[in-house]
PDB file of C-alpha atoms and ligand atoms in Angstrom:
ATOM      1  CA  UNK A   1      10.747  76.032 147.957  1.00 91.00           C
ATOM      2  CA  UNK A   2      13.993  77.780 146.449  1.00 96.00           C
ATOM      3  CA  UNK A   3      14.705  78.955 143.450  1.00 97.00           C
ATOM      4  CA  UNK A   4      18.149  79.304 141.115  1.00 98.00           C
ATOM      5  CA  UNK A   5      19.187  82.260 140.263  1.00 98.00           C
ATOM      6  CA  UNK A   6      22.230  82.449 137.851  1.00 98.00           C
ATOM      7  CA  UNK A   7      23.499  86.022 137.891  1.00 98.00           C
ATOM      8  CA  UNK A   8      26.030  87.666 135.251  1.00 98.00           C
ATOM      9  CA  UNK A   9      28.951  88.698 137.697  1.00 98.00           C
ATOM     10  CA  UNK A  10      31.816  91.425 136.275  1.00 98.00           C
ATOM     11  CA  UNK A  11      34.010  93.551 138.536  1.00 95.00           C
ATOM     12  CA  UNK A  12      36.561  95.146 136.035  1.00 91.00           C
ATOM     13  CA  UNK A  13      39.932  95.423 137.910  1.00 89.00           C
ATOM     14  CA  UNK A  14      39.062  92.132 140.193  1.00 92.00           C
ATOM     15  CA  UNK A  15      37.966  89.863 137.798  1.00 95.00           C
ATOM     16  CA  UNK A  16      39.632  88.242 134.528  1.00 94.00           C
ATOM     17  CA  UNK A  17      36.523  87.173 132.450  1.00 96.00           C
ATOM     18  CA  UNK A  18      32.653  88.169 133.178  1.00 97.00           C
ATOM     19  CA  UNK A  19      31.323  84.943 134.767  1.00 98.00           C
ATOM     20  CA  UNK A  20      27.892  83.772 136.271  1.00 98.00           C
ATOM     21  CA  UNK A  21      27.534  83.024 139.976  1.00 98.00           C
ATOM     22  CA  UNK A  22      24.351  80.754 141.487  1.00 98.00           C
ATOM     23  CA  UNK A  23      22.547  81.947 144.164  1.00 98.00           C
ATOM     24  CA  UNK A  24      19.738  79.559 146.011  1.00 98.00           C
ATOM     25  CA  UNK A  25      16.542  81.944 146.951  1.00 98.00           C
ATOM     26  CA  UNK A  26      13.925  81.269 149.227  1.00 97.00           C
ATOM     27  CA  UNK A  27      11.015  81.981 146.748  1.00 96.00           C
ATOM     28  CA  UNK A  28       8.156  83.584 148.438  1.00 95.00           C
ATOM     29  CA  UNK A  29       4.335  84.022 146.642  1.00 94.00           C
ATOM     30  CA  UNK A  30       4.443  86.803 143.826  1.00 96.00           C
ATOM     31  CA  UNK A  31       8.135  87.813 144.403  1.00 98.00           C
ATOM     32  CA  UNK A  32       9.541  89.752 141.608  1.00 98.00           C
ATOM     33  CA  UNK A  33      12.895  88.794 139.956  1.00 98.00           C
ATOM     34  CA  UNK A  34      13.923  92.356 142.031  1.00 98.00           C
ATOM     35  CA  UNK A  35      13.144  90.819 145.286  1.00 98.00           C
ATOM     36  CA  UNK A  36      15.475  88.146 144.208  1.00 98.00           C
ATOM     37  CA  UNK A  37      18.235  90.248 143.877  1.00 98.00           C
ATOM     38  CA  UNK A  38      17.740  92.040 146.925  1.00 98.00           C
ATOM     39  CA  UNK A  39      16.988  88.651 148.733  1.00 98.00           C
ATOM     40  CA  UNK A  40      20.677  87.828 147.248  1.00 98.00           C
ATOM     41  CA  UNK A  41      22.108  91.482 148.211  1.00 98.00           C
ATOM     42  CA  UNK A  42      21.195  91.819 151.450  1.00 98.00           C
ATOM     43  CA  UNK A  43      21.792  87.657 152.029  1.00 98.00           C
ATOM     44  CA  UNK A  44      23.566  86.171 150.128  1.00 98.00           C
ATOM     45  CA  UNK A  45      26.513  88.261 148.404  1.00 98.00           C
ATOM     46  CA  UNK A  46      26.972  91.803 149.173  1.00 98.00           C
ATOM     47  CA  UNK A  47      29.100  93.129 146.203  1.00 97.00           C
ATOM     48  CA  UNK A  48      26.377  92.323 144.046  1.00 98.00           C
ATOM     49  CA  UNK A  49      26.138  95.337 141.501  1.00 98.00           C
ATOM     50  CA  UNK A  50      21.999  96.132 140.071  1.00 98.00           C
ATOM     51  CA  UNK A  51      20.020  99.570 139.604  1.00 98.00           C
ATOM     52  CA  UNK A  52      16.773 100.343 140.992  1.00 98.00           C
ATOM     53  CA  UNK A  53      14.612 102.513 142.229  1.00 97.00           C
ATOM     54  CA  UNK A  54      10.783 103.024 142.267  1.00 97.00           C
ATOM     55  CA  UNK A  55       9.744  99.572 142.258  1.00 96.00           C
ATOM     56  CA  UNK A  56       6.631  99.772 140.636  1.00 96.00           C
ATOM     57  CA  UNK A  57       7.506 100.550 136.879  1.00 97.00           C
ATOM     58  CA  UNK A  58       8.088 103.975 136.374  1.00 97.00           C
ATOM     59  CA  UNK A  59      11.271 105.085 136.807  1.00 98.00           C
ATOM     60  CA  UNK A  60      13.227 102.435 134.355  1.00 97.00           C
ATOM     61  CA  UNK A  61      16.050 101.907 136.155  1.00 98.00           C
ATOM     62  CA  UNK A  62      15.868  97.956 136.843  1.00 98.00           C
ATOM     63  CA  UNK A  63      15.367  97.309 132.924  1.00 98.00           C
ATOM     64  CA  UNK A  64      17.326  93.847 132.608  1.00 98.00           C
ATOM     65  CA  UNK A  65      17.634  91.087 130.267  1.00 98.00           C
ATOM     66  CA  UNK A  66      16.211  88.054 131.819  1.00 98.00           C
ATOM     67  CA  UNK A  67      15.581  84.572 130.845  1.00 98.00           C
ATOM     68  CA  UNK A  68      16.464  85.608 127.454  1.00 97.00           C
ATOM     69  CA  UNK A  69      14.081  88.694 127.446  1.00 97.00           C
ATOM     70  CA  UNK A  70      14.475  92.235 128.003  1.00 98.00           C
ATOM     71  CA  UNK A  71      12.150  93.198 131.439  1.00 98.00           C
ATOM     72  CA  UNK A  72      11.929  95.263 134.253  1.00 98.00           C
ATOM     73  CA  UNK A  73      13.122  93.241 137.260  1.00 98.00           C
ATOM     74  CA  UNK A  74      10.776  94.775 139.168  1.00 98.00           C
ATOM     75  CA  UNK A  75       7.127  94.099 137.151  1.00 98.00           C
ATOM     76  CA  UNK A  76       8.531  90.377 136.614  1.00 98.00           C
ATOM     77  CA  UNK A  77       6.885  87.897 138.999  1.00 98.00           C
ATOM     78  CA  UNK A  78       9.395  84.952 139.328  1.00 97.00           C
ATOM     79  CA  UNK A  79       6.103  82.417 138.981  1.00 95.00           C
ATOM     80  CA  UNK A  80       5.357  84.030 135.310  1.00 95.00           C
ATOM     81  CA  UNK A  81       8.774  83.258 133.830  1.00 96.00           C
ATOM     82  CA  UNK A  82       7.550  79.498 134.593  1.00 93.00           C
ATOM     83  CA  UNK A  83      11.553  78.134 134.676  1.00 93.00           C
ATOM     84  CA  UNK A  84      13.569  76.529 137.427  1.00 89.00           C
ATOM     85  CA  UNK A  85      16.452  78.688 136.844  1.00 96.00           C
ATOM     86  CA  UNK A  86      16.457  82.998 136.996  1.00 98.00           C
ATOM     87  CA  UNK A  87      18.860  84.160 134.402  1.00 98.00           C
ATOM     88  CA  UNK A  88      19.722  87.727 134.502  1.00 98.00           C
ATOM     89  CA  UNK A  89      21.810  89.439 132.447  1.00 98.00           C
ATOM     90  CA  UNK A  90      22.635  93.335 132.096  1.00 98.00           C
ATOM     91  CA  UNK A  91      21.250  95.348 129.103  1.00 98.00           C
ATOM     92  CA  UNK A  92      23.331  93.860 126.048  1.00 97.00           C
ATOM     93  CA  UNK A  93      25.202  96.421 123.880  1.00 96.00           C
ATOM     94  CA  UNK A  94      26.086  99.112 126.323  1.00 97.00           C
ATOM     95  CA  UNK A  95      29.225  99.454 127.937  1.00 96.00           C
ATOM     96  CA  UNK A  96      29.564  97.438 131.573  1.00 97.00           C
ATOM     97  CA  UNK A  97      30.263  98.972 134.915  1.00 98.00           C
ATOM     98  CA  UNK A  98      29.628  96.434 136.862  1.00 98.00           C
ATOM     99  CA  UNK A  99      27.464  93.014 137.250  1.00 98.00           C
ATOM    100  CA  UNK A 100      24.007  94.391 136.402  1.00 98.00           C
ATOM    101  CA  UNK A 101      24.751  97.662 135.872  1.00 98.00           C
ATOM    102  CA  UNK A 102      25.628  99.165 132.079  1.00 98.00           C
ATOM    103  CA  UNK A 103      26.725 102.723 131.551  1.00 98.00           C
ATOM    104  CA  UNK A 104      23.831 104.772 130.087  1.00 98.00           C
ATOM    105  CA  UNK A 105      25.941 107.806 129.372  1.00 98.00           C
ATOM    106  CA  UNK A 106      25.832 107.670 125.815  1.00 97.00           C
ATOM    107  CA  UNK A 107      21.894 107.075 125.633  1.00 98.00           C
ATOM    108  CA  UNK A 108      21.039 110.288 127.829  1.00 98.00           C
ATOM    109  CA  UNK A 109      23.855 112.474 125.296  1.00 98.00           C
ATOM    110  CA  UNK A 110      21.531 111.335 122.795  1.00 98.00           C
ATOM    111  CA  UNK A 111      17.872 112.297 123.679  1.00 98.00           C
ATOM    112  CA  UNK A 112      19.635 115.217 124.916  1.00 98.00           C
ATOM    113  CA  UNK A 113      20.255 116.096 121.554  1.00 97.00           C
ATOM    114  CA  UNK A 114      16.771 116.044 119.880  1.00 97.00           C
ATOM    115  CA  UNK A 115      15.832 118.528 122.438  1.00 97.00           C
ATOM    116  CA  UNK A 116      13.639 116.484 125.000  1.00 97.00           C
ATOM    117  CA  UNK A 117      11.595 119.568 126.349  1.00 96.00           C
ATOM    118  CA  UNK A 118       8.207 121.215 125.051  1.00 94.00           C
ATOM    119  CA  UNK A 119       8.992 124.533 123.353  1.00 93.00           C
ATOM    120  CA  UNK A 120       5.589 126.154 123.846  1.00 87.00           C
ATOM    121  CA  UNK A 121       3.955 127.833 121.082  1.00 81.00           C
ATOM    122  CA  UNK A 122       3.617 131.396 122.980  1.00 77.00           C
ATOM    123  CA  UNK A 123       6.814 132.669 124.513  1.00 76.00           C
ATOM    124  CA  UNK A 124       5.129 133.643 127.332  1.00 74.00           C
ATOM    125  CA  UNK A 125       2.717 131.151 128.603  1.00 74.00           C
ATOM    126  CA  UNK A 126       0.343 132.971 130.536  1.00 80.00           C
ATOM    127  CA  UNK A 127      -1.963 129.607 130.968  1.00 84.00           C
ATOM    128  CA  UNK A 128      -2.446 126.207 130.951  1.00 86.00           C
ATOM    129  CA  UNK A 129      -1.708 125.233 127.468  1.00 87.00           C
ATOM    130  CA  UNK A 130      -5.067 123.347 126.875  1.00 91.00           C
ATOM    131  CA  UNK A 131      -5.249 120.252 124.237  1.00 93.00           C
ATOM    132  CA  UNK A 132      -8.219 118.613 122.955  1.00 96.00           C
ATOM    133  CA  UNK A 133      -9.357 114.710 123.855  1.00 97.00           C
ATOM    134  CA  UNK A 134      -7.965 114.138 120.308  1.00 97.00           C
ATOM    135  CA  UNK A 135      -5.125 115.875 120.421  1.00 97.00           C
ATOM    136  CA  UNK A 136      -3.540 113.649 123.586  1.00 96.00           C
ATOM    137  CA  UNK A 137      -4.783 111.009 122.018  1.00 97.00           C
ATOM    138  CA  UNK A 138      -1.840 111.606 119.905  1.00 96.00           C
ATOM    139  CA  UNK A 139       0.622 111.151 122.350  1.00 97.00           C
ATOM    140  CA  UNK A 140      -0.575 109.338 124.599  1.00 96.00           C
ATOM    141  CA  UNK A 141       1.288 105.958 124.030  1.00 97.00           C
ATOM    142  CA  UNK A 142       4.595 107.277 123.255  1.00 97.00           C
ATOM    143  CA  UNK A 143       4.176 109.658 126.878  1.00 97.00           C
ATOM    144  CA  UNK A 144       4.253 106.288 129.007  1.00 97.00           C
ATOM    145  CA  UNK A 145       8.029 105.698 127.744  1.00 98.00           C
ATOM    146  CA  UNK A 146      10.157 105.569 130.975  1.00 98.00           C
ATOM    147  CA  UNK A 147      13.507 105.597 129.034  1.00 98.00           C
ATOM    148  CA  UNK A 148      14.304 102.079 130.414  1.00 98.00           C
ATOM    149  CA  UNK A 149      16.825 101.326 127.252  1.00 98.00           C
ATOM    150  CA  UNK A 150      15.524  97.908 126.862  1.00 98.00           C
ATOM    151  CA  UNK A 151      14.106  98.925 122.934  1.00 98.00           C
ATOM    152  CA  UNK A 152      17.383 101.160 122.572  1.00 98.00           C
ATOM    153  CA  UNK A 153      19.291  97.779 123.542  1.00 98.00           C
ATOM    154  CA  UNK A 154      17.451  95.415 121.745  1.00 98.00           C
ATOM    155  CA  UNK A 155      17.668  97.868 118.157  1.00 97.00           C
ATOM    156  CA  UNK A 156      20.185  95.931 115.565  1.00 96.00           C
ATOM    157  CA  UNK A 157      20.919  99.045 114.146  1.00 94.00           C
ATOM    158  CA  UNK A 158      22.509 100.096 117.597  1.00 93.00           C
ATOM    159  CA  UNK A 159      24.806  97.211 117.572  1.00 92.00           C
ATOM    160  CA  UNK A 160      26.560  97.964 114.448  1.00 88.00           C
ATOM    161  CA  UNK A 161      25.907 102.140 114.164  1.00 87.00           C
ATOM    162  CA  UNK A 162      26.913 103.408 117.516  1.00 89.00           C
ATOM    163  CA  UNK A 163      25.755 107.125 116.508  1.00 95.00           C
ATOM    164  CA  UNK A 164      22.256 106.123 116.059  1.00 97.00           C
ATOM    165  CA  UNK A 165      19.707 107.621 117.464  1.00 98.00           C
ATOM    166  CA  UNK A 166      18.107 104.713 118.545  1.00 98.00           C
ATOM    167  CA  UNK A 167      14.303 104.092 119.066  1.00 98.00           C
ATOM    168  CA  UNK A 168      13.859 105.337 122.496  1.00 98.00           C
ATOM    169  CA  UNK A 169      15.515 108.874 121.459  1.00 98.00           C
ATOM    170  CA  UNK A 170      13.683 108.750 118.551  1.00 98.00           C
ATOM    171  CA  UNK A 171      10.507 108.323 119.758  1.00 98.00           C
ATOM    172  CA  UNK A 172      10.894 110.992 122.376  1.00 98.00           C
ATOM    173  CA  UNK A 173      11.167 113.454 119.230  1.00 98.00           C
ATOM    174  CA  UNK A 174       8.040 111.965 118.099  1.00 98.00           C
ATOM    175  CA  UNK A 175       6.519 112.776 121.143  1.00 98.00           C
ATOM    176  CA  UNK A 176       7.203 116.787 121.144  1.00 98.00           C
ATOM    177  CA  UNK A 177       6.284 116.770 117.383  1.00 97.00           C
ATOM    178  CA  UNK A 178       3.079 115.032 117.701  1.00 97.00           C
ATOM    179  CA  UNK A 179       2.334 117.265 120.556  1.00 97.00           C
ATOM    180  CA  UNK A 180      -0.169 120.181 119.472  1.00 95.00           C
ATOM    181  CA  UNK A 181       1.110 122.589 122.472  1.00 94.00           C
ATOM    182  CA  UNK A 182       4.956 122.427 120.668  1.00 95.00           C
ATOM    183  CA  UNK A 183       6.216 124.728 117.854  1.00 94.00           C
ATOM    184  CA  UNK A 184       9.870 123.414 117.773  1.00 95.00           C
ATOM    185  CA  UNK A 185       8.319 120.303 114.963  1.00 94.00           C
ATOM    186  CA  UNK A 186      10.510 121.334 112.017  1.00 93.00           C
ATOM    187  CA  UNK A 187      13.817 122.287 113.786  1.00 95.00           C
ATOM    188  CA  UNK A 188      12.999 118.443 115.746  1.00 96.00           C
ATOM    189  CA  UNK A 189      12.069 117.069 112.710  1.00 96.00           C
ATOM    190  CA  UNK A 190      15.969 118.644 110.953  1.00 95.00           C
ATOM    191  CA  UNK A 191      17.722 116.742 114.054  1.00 96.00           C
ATOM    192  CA  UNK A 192      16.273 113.671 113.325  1.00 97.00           C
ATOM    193  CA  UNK A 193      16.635 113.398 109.518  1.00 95.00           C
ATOM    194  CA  UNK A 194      20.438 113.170 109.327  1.00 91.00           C
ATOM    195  CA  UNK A 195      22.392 110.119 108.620  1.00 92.00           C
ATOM    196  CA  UNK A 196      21.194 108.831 112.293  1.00 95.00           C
ATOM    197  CA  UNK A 197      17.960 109.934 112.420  1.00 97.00           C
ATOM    198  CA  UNK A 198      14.927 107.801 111.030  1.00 97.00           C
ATOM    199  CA  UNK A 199      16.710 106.009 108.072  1.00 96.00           C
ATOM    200  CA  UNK A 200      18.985 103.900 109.461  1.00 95.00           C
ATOM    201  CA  UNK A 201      15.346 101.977 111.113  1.00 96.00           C
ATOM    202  CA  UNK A 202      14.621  98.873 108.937  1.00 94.00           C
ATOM    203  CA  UNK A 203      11.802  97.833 111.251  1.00 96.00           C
ATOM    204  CA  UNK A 204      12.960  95.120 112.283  1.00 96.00           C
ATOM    205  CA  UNK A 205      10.697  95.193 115.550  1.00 97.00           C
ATOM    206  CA  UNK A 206      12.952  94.196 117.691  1.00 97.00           C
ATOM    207  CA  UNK A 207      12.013  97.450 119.751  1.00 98.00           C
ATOM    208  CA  UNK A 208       8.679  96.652 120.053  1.00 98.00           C
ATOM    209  CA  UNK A 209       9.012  93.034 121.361  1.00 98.00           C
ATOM    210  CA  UNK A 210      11.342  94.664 124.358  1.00 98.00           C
ATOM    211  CA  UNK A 211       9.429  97.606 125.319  1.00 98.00           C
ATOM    212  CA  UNK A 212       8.404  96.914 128.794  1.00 98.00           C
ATOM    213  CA  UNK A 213       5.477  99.298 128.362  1.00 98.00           C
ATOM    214  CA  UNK A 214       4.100  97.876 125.020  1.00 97.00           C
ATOM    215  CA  UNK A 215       5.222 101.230 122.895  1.00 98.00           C
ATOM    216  CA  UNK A 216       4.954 100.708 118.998  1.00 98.00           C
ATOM    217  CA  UNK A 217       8.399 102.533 118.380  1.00 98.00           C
ATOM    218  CA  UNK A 218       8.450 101.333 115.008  1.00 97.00           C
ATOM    219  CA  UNK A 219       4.911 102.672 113.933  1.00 97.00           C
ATOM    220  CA  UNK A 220       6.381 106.498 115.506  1.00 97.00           C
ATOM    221  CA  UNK A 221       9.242 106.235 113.326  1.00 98.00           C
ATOM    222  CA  UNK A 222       7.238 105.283 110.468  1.00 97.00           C
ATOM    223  CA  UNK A 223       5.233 108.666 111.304  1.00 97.00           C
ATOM    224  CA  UNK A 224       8.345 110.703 111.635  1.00 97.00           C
ATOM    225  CA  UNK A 225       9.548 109.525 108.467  1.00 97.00           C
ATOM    226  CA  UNK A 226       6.394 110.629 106.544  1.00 96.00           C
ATOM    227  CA  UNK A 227       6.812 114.065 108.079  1.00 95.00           C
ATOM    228  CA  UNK A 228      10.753 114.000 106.874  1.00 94.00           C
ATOM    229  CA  UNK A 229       9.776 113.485 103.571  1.00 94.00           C
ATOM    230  CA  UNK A 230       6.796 115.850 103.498  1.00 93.00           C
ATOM    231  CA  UNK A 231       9.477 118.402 104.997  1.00 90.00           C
ATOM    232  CA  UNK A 232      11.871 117.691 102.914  1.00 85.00           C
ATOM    233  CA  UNK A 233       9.370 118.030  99.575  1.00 88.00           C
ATOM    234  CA  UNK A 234       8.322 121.823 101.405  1.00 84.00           C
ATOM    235  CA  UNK A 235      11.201 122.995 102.330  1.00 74.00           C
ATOM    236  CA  UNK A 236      13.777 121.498  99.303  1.00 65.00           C
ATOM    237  CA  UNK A 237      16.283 124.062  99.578  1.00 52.00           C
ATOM    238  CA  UNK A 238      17.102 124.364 103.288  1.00 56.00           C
TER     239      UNK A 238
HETATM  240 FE1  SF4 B   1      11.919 101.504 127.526  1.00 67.74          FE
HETATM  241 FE2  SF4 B   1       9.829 101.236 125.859  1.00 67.74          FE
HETATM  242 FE3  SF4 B   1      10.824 103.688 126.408  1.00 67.74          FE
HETATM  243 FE4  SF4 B   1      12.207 101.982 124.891  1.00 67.74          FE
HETATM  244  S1  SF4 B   1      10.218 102.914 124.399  1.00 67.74           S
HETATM  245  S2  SF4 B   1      13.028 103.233 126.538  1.00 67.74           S
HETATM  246  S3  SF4 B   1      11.718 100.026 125.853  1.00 67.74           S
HETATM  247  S4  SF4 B   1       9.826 102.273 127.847  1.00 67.74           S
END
């Protein structure tokens, strides 16, 4: 039995308009929508463009929007999208390279500026910083993000305020502030209370419905607006 796949195609400098090519695969029992593409690559059409890399959900790279949802192509069993026809799309609202692949540039400038690094509370750290059960319970959803872009994609705000932080960045601030082994929470919590920080999130949820790894970004920017205003209240005049 074969399936359809029907695969976004863009070369910039060869082609006019992005268009979508079919490819017939050979669908063996739990493939992934990845083994598709590398079933096509390797096949069917080698100058088709795609990112990945662990294949087994960790490292992000393969986030994709297919059959009208954002997913990892490699944790996506063809059988489980229960459809004739494989639509995949790259990540919408980031600039194209090529086919699959979107330029992430931007996104990385971003979490690189909310400082994405524990600033331990000792300057020299002598030992293993110890936390309590309670304490990592704390982080211990927002830790699994893989900074796949799917929520940072999916966020409405994103598509009309390019500056935005974004959930993804925003939620790895949450992460370091929520983290009893940091001391950096008030200088993290100044970064992300600007004019692109927390505010411009209306919860619209559309982060949470992408996240591949079932993160509540909207209930961690709910948090980190709480501590805003509760910073803003102590510390008026700064
Ligand atoms: Fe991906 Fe979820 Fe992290 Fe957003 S929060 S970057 S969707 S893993």
């Amino acid at each position: 039995m074969n399936v359809t796949f029907r695969v976004f195609r863009f070369s910039p400098g060869v082609d006019k308009e992005p268009h979508f090519d079919t490819y017939s695969v050979p669908l063996k029992e739990s493939m992934t929508v990845l083994e598709g593409l590398l079933y096509i690559l390797d096949n069917l059409d080698p100058t088709l463009s795609f990112r990945f890399a662990c294949r087994e959900g960790v490292c992000g790279s393969c986030a994709m929007f297919i059959n009208g949802s954002y997913k990892l192509a490699c944790q996506t069993q063809i059988g489980e999208l229960k459809a004739n026809k494989i639509e995949v799309q790259p990540l919408p609202n980031f600039p194209l390279v090529k086919d699959l692949v979107v330029d992430l540039s931007a996104f990385y400038e971003k979490i690189e500026k909310v400082l994405p690094y524990l600033t331990a509370k000792n300057d020299v750290v002598e030992k293993e910083q110890l936390q309590s059960p309670v304490e990592r319970k704390r982080i211990d959803e927002v830790i699994d993000c893989i900074l796949c872009a799917a929520c940072q994609s999916a966020c409405p705000q994103g598509w009309t305020g390019k500056d935005f932080l974004g959930p993804a960045v925003l939620i790895k601030s949450y992460r370091f502030i929520a983290d009893s082994r940091d001391r950096a929470g008030d200088e993290r919590l100044k970064l992300v209370s600007g004019e692109d920080g927390v505010w411009r999130c209306h919860s619209a949820f559309n982060c949470v419905e992408a996240c591949p790894k079932h993160i509540n970004q909207t209930a961690a920017i709910g948090s980190l607006k709480r501590k805003a205003v509760v910073r803003k209240l102590l510390f008026w005049k700064r």
